[in-house]
Every structure is written in structure tokens, then in C-alpha cells.
Amino acid sequence: MATNAIDQTRRMLSLVTYLRERPGARVDEVARAFGISHEELVSDLQVLPLCGTSFRGGDLLDIDTDGEHIWWHNAGAVDSSGQPLRLAADEATALLVAARAVATLPGLRESDREALRRAEAKLEEAAGEHARASSRLSVTFESEGGAFAEVDRALSERRRLWLRYYSPGRDELTEREVDPIRLFVVGHTYLEGWCRLSEARRTFRLDRVAEIRLLDEESDPPPVTPRDLSAGLVQPAADDPRVVIEVGPRGRWVAEYWPHDSAEELPDGGLRVTLRTPDPAQLRRLALRLGADGRITEPPELADSAREAARAALAAYGE
């Protein structure tokens, strides 16, 4: 079952109440109660200790697990039931600015937008005079924010998406229809979905989505097992060739756009980027794009083929 960001937030709020009432709850029983996998529950438990009643960290949720049971060590200490909400100036400002910004996202369900507005009104009442400072601040979402809202809505309504997507490997924009499976964050926000262009599961980075539309067609991805992302987004196969690319200062964008194992600083301000790929031909195209700003250094045979491709391109240009 695909899970969108809003549904996950609701689940985690319910999880707090569930764990408070069941000290030492078994991991497998909790996962079964919430209809999620063991891995999804562990992911939620890694986020909960970052939450609490104060932004300063004094009242964060002290929740951990030994792999079999879940323990909440300070459930009583963070119980604020019956106590009025008191916010410092920075806390009130941050909450109000965030609530107002999220409420303006395109594609947000109207019920969620209304809930945010009600929460904003309560925050303003609790913040008192501090609320006036927040009215002078605003947040503008970049393209990733708009794409996120459309993807989240598509997941909620089980509808297909149309994307115009930038592929750095081919340096081109492609148009495709995608049945969304889930949203996840690994450094950047990604959409995992079933691409109807390639008829395969694909991952799309939201800040590379140039244009997005919600379609009337029902989303119907084939059943797939969610990828295990505990080892990171890039998980090359053992037999994928290792490639080293050295770039100058103007080629540092390679480390931003290409998944890589490491990026070492060079004395001239450039980078030595190490990565693995099942398709070295893409890296020959990358070498041509870099020109004087970078070169492939390993493996030697790929470096030679990239130089030969550059010579052929120059010869064709001369003709």
C-alpha cells in the first residue's frame, strides 16, 4: 500500500498515543496493528526521537527499541495534557510561518488546508503578541514544493501523473506518464513510481521535475516490493564498473547531479568523484559535456573511449 506524507504524519501521531498506552510493546505487534512493514515502523521510530514539545530539545521523545520491544522512557515527562500551550517567540514564529506556507501549496486537499487554518488560529491565540512578528515573514516554495503537493494528491486520489523530467545522464527533458507508488526523502525528495514510458519502476527527484500534471486516469502500478533504502538511494551491483572522474571548479555540478560513492576535494577547487554505473556509455556523454572542465581517469579503457569519442566529435564539427 502506497503511503503519502500526510498519511505517514497521521500514523506517527497515532503511534505516539499507542506507545504511551502500551509500555514495552512488541515491534511485530505494533507493525501489524498499523498495517505497515517492520522496516516502515523502524523508520518511524527513528524520526520520533526528533519530535517533542520544545524546539530546543529539552522535551524530546526518548523512544528506542531493542529490536523486539519499544520503550518510551520519558512518557510522563512530556505529558502536557491539561496545561496551556506556551510558546517562545522563535517557536511561535517558526510554527506560524510554516503553517501559512504549507497552506498555500497547490494541490493540497481542501480538508487539510482547512485543518491548517484552524491550527494557525489556535497558534496565534497561544502565541499572543509573538504572532505579530510572524506576519512579517513569508516562505516561497521552489519547484520541489509544488511537485510534492501534486504527487501527494496523486497518491491520495490514486491518479496517474504526467511529468516533464530532466535526466542528467542524457542531458534531456523527457515526457512520461507515471503511476506513483510512494514519496521518500534521502537527501532530496523522490517519487518512486511505475513509468509507463519504460514499463518499469523508476525513481524521480522532485527538483528535476520541470512540469507536472494530475491526470484523470486511475493509477494502477503493478505490485512491487518497496526498495530497502537503509543503505542509501544508490546501491550499485557488485559487478558494476567503478569509475573515477576528476572535474575542475566549473564541473563540481557532477557531484550534485550524479549519484556517487565519494567526492574528494582537489587542490584546484575541483573534485575527484568516484561512482559505479551499469551503463558506461552515459559517462562518455558526460565527459563530452564537461569538455575542458573534467576527464575520466579510471578505468583506463573508459578513459580511452571517452577521448576517442571527443576526437570523433571534434572531427565531425570540423567537417
C-alpha positions as a printed Julia matrix, in Angstrom:
319×3 Matrix{Float64}:
  0.0    0.0     0.0
  1.43   3.38   -1.02
  1.85   5.83    1.83
  1.89   9.57    1.29
  3.48  12.13    3.58
  0.23  13.28    5.21
 -0.88   9.69    5.93
  2.53   8.97    7.48
  2.22  12.03    9.71
 -1.22  10.91   10.88
  0.12   7.42   11.56
  3.02   8.75   13.63
  0.68  10.9    15.71
 -1.42   7.8    16.39
  1.74   5.85   17.14
  2.61   8.25   19.98
 -0.73   7.58   21.68
 -0.46   3.83   21.03
  3.01   3.57   22.59
  2.06   5.67   25.61
 -0.66   3.18   26.49
  1.48   0.09   25.82
  4.91   0.28   27.51
  7.32  -2.28   26.05
  5.06  -3.03   23.08
  6.38  -5.72   20.74
  7.69  -4.44   17.41
  5.89  -7.09   15.34
  2.56  -6.43   17.1
  2.8   -2.68   16.58
  3.63  -3.09   12.89
  0.68  -5.48   12.48
 -1.66  -3.08   14.32
 -0.77  -0.22   11.97
 -0.7   -2.36    8.83
  2.9   -1.48    7.97
  6.11  -3.41    7.48
  8.8   -3.88   10.11
 11.07  -1.57    8.1
  8.45   1.21    7.93
  7.93   1.02   11.69
 11.67   1.21   12.36
 11.82   4.26   10.07
  9.06   5.94   12.1
 10.85   5.12   15.34
 13.99   6.83   14.03
 12.01  10.04   13.45
 10.02  10.14   16.7
 13.06  10.93   18.94
 13.46  14.15   16.92
  9.96  15.26   17.99
  8.76  16.73   21.24
  7.13  19.65   23.0
 10.05  22.06   22.56
 12.17  23.04   19.58
 15.15  23.32   21.95
 15.29  19.61   22.57
 14.63  19.61   26.29
 11.41  17.61   25.95
 12.12  15.33   23.01
 10.57  11.87   22.94
 13.02   9.39   24.43
 11.88   6.36   22.42
 14.07   3.43   21.41
 13.86  -0.25   20.6
 15.97  -3.32   21.24
 14.66  -4.87   18.03
 11.93  -6.81   19.82
 10.24  -4.27   22.11
  9.69  -0.49   22.01
 10.42   1.6    25.09
  9.33   5.16   25.8
 11.46   6.28   28.73
 10.07   9.77   29.36
  6.38   9.42   28.51
  5.38  11.08   31.79
  7.88  13.92   31.47
  6.47  15.17   28.16
  2.81  14.83   29.14
  1.38  18.31   28.85
 -2.31  17.36   28.98
 -4.32  19.92   30.86
 -1.57  22.51   30.65
 -1.85  25.64   28.46
  0.42  25.8    25.42
  3.23  28.29   25.93
  5.49  29.26   23.05
  8.64  31.33   22.96
  8.92  33.98   20.25
 11.08  31.86   17.92
  8.87  28.78   18.36
  5.69  30.7    17.62
  7.2   32.41   14.59
  8.55  29.16   13.12
  5.26  27.31   13.56
  3.1   30.09   12.15
  5.33  30.74    9.14
  5.45  27.02    8.36
  1.67  26.6     8.72
  0.93  29.56    6.44
  3.43  28.38    3.85
  2.12  24.81    3.71
 -1.47  26.08    3.49
 -0.62  27.81    0.2
  0.77  24.71   -1.52
 -1.01  23.95   -4.81
 -2.78  20.6    -4.87
 -3.26  20.41   -1.1
 -6.54  18.75   -0.2
 -9.09  21.32    0.97
 -9.79  19.4     4.18
 -6.09  19.54    5.06
 -5.92  23.23    4.14
 -8.84  23.97    6.47
 -7.22  21.95    9.26
 -4.04  24.02    8.87
 -6.03  27.24    9.05
 -7.73  26.11   12.26
 -4.36  25.16   13.73
 -2.97  28.54   12.68
 -5.75  30.35   14.51
 -5.07  28.36   17.69
 -1.34  29.04   17.4
 -1.98  32.77   17.03
 -4.09  32.7    20.16
 -1.43  30.79   22.08
  1.4   32.97   20.78
 -0.2   36.27   21.71
  1.99  39.23   20.81
  4.61  36.93   19.24
  2.18  36.19   16.4
  2.61  39.73   15.06
  6.29  39.13   14.29
  5.47  36.08   12.17
  3.11  38.12    9.96
  6.12  40.0     8.59
  7.77  36.78    7.35
  6.88  34.55    4.42
  8.2   31.44    2.7
  8.13  30.77   -1.04
  8.33  27.14   -2.13
 10.57  26.3    -5.08
  9.59  23.8    -7.74
 10.1   20.81   -5.44
  7.33  22.07   -3.16
  4.78  22.33   -5.96
  5.72  18.93   -7.35
  5.45  17.43   -3.86
  1.88  18.68   -3.47
  0.82  17.24   -6.83
  2.46  13.87   -6.11
  0.92  13.75   -2.64
 -2.5   14.44   -4.12
 -1.98  11.79   -6.81
 -1.14   9.23   -4.13
 -4.19  10.2    -2.06
 -6.58  10.09   -5.02
 -4.84   7.17   -6.77
 -4.39   9.07  -10.05
 -1.72   8.94  -12.72
  0.79  11.76  -13.23
  2.24  13.33  -16.35
  5.83  14.57  -15.94
  8.33  16.51  -17.95
 11.52  15.35  -16.32
 15.18  16.34  -16.68
 17.56  13.41  -16.96
 21.15  14.48  -16.21
 22.54  11.26  -17.67
 21.13  12.07  -21.12
 21.03  15.85  -20.63
 17.47  15.99  -21.95
 13.86  16.55  -20.95
 11.53  13.61  -21.38
  7.75  13.38  -21.09
  6.26  10.37  -19.38
  3.22   9.13  -17.5
  3.85   7.66  -14.06
  1.72   5.69  -11.61
  3.02   6.93   -8.23
  3.99   4.37   -5.58
  5.44   6.48   -2.76
  7.36   9.6    -1.75
 10.58   9.32    0.23
 13.49  11.5     1.3
 17.18  10.62    1.0
 18.93  13.99    0.98
 16.38  15.15   -1.65
 12.71  14.28   -2.05
 11.98  11.5    -4.55
  8.95   9.96   -6.22
  9.05   6.22   -6.75
  6.6    5.17   -9.43
  5.8    2.87  -12.32
  6.89   4.63  -15.51
  4.6    3.87  -18.46
  7.28   5.04  -20.92
  9.8    2.4   -19.86
  7.26  -0.04  -18.3
  9.48  -0.34  -15.23
  9.83   1.09  -11.75
 11.7    4.39  -11.77
 12.78   7.0    -9.22
 12.35  10.72   -9.92
 13.98  13.56   -7.97
 11.35  16.22   -7.45
 13.62  19.21   -8.05
 14.27  17.83  -11.56
 10.57  17.82  -12.43
 10.17  20.68  -14.92
  6.4   20.3   -15.24
  3.78  18.08  -13.64
  0.06  17.43  -14.2
 -2.5   15.29  -12.45
 -4.32  13.05  -14.98
 -7.84  11.67  -14.88
 -6.61   8.09  -15.39
 -6.57   5.85  -12.33
 -3.12   4.98  -11.03
 -2.59   1.23  -11.24
  1.05   0.29  -10.63
  1.83  -3.42  -10.56
  2.52  -4.84   -7.09
  6.15  -4.18   -6.2
  8.17  -4.56   -3.02
  9.39  -1.15   -1.75
 13.14  -0.79   -2.12
 15.18  -1.07    1.06
 16.79   2.37    1.37
 18.64   1.69    4.63
 21.92   1.53    2.68
 21.13   4.7     0.73
 19.48   5.51   -2.57
 22.4    4.4    -4.73
 23.07   0.69   -4.31
 25.25  -0.4    -7.24
 25.59  -4.04   -8.15
 28.84  -5.74   -7.24
 29.74  -6.14  -10.91
 29.01  -2.53  -11.9
 32.27  -0.91  -13.03
 33.92   1.65  -10.74
 34.58   4.96  -12.48
 36.67   7.93  -11.32
 36.08  11.38  -12.81
 38.19  14.43  -11.98
 36.49  17.79  -12.53
 37.6   21.39  -12.14
 35.73  24.09  -10.2
 33.22  24.58  -13.03
 32.48  20.85  -13.12
 31.52  20.44   -9.46
 27.87  20.12  -10.56
 28.64  16.48  -11.42
 28.57  15.58   -7.7
 25.18  17.26   -7.39
 23.51  15.55  -10.36
 25.19  12.14  -10.39
 24.79   9.58   -7.57
 28.29   8.75   -6.36
 30.25   6.85   -3.72
 32.6    9.69   -2.8
 33.68  13.2    -3.84
 37.17  14.24   -2.73
 38.32  17.84   -2.82
 41.19  18.64   -5.2
 43.78  21.4    -4.67
 42.47  23.46   -7.59
 38.94  23.6    -6.14
 37.67  20.69   -8.2
 36.55  17.21   -7.17
 37.58  13.6    -7.69
 34.24  11.8    -7.99
 34.01   8.02   -7.63
 30.85   6.26   -8.8
 29.53   3.0   -10.21
 27.31   2.58  -13.24
 25.94  -0.31  -15.3
 25.99   1.94  -18.38
 29.45   3.46  -19.0
 28.2    4.94  -22.3
 26.37   7.58  -20.26
 29.69   8.65  -18.78
 31.23   9.09  -22.22
 28.44  11.56  -22.92
 29.17  13.21  -19.58
 32.85  13.56  -20.5
 31.88  15.26  -23.76
 29.65  17.7   -21.85
 32.44  18.53  -19.42
 35.0   19.28  -22.12
 37.97  21.01  -20.5
 36.2   21.04  -17.12
 36.7   17.33  -16.42
 38.01  13.96  -17.5
 37.57  10.27  -16.8
 40.68   8.83  -15.16
 39.57   5.25  -14.31
 39.15   2.68  -15.7
 41.74   3.28  -18.46
 39.64   1.67  -21.2
 36.7    4.0   -20.46
 39.05   7.0   -20.37
 40.42   5.97  -23.78
 36.96   5.53  -25.29
 35.9    8.94  -23.93
 38.95  10.57  -25.58
 38.18   8.8   -28.84
 34.56  10.0   -28.68
 35.82  13.55  -28.12
 38.15  13.3   -31.13
 35.32  11.97  -33.31
 33.05  14.79  -32.17
 35.7   17.41  -32.95
 36.32  15.88  -36.36
 32.6   15.92  -37.17
 32.41  19.53  -36.01
 35.31  20.45  -38.31
 33.62  18.81  -41.3
